[in-house]
PDB file of C-alpha atoms in Angstrom:
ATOM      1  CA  UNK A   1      20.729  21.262  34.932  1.00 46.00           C
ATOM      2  CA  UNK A   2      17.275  19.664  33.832  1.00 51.00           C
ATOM      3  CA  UNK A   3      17.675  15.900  32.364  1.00 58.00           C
ATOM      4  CA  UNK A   4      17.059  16.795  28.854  1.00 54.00           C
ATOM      5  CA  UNK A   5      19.926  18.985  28.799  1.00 55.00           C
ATOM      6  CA  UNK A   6      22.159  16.415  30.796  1.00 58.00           C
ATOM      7  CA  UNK A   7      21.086  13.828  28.158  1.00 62.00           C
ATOM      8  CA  UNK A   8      21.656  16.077  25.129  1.00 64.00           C
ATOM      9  CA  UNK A   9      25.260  16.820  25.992  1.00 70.00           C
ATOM     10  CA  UNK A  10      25.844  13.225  26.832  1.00 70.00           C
ATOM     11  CA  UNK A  11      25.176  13.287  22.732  1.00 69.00           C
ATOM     12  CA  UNK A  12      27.564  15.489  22.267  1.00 71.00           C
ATOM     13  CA  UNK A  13      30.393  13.177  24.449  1.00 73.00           C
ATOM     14  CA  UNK A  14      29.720   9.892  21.986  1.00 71.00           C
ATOM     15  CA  UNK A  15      30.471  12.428  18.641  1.00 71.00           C
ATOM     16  CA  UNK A  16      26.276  11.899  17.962  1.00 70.00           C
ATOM     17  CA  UNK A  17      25.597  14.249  15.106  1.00 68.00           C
ATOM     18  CA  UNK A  18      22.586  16.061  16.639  1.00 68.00           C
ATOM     19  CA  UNK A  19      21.972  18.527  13.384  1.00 71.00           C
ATOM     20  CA  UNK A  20      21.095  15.583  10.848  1.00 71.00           C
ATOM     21  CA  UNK A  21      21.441  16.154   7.241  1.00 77.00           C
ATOM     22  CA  UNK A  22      18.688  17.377   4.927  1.00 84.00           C
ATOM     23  CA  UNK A  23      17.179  15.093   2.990  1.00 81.00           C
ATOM     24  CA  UNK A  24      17.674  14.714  -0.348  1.00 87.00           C
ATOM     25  CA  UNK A  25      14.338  14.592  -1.487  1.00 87.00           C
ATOM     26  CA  UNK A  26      11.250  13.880   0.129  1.00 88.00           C
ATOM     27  CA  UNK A  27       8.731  11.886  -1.606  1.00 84.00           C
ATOM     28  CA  UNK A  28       4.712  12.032  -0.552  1.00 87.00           C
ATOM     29  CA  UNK A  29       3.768   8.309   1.031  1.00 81.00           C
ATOM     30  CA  UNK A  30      -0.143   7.582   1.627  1.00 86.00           C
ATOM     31  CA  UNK A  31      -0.938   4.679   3.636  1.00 89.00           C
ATOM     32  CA  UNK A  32      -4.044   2.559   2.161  1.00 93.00           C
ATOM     33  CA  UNK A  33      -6.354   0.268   4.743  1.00 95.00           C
ATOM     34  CA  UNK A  34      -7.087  -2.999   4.305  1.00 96.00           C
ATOM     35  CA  UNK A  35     -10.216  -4.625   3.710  1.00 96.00           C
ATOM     36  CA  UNK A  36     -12.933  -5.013   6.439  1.00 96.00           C
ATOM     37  CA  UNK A  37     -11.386  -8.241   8.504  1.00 95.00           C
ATOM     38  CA  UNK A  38      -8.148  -8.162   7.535  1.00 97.00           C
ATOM     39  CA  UNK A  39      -5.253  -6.815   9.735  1.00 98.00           C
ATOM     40  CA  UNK A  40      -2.291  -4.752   7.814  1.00 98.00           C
ATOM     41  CA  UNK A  41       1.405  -4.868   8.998  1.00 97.00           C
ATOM     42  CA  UNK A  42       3.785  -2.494   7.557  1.00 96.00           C
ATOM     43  CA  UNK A  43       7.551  -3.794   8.255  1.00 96.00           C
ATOM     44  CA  UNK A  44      10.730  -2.315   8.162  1.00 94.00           C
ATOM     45  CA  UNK A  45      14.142  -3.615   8.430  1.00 94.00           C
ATOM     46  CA  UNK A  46      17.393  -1.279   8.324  1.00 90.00           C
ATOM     47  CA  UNK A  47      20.937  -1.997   8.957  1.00 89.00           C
ATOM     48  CA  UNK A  48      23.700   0.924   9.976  1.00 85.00           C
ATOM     49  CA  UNK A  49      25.937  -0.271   7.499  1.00 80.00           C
ATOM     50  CA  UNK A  50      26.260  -3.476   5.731  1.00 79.00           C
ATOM     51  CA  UNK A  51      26.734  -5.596   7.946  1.00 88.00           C
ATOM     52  CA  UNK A  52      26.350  -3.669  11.259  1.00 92.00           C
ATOM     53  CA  UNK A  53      23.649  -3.347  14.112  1.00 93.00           C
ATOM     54  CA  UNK A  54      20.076  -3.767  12.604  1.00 94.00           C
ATOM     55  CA  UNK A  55      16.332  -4.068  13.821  1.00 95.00           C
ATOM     56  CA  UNK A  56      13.147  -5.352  12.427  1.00 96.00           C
ATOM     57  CA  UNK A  57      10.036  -3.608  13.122  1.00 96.00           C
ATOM     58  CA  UNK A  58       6.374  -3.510  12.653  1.00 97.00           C
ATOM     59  CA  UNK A  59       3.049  -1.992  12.658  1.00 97.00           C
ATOM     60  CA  UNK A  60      -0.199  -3.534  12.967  1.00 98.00           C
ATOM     61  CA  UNK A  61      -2.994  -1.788  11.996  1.00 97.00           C
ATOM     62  CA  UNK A  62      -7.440  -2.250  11.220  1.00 97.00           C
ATOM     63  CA  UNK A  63      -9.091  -1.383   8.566  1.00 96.00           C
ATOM     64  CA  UNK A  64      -9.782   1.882  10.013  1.00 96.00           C
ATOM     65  CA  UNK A  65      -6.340   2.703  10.990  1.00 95.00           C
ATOM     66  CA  UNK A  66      -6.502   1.855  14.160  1.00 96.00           C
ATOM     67  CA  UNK A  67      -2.980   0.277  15.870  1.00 96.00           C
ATOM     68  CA  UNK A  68      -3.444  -3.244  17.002  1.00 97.00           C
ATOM     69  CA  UNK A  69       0.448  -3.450  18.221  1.00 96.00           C
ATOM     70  CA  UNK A  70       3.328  -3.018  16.420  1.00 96.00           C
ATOM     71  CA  UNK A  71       7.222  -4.614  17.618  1.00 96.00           C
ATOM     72  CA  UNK A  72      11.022  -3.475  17.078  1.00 95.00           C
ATOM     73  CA  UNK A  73      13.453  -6.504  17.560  1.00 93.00           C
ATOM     74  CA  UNK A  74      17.321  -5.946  17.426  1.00 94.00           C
ATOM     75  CA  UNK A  75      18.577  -8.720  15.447  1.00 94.00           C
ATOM     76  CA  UNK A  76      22.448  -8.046  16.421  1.00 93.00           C
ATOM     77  CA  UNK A  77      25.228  -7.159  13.153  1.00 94.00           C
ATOM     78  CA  UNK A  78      23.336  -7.852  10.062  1.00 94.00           C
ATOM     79  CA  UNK A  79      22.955  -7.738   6.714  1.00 93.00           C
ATOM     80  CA  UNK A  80      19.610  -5.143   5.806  1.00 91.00           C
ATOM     81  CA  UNK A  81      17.808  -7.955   3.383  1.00 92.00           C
ATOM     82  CA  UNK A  82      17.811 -10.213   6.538  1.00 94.00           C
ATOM     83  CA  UNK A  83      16.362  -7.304   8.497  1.00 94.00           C
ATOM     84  CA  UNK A  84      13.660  -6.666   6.001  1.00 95.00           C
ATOM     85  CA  UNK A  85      12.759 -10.443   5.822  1.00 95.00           C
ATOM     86  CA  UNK A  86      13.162 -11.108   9.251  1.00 96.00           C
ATOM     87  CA  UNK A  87      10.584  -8.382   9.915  1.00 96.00           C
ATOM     88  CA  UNK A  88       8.319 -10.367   8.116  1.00 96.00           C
ATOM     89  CA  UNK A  89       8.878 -13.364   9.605  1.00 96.00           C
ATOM     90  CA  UNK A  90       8.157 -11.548  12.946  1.00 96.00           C
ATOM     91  CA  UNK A  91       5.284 -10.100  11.909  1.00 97.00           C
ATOM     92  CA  UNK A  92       3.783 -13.348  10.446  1.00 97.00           C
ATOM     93  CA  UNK A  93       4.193 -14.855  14.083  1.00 97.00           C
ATOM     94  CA  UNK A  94       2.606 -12.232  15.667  1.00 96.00           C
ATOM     95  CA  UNK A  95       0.063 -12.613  13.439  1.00 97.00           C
ATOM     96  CA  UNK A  96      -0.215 -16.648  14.110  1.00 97.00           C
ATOM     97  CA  UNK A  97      -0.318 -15.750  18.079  1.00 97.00           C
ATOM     98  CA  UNK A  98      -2.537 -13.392  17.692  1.00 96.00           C
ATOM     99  CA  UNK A  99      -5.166 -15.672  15.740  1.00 97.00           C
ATOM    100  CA  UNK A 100      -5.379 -12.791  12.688  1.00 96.00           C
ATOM    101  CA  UNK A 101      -5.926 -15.064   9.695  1.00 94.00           C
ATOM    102  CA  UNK A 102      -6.483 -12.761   6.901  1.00 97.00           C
ATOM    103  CA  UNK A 103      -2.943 -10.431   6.916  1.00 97.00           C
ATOM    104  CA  UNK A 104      -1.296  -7.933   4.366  1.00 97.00           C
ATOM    105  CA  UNK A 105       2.088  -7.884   4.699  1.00 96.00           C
ATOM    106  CA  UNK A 106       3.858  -4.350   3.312  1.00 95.00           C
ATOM    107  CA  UNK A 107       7.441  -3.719   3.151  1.00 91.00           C
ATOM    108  CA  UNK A 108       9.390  -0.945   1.865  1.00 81.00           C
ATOM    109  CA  UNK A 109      12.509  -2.989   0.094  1.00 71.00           C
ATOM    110  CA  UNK A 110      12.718  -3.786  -3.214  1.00 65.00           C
TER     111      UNK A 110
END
């Protein structure tokens, strides 16, 4: 038995759905560049429920479109606000470390 098919019927042991759902509607995203000299993160921060197990994440990205780095953090049973500000918070860090002084920040919450 090859690994992929050991690893897809350890799915099966933990009840993992492994025929997701359809979505409900799918709506058409374009991702804009910033300005020359200024470095673009798009975050994202989800929870499983609310609270439950949740992860910040981010993508760093040129004014070409060109990936710099991106992160994903587990931040443990949370609410999804904190994730989506945490994010930011991580991705304004990087952003210190990294010496990037002119950043756009983009999340998805509302």
């Amino acid at each position: 038995m090859s690994n992929f098919v050991h690893e897809f019927s350890i799915l099966k042991d933990f009840s993992i759905d492994i025929h997701p759902h359809k979505a409900k509607y799918i709506k058409e995203v374009f991702w804009r560049a910033p300005q020359l000299g200024t470095i673009k993160c798009n975050t994202d921060g989800s929870a499983h429920g609310s609270p439950s197990h949740a992860s910040s994440n981010g993508i760093f990205r040129d004014h070409r479109g060109g990936m710099l780095g991106c992160f994903s953090f587990y931040i443990g049973i949370q609410k999804s606000l904190f994730a989506e500000i945490f994010a930011i918070i991580l991705a304004l860090e990087v952003a210190r470390d990294k010496g990037w002084l002119k950043v756009w920040i983009k999340c998805d919450s509302t």
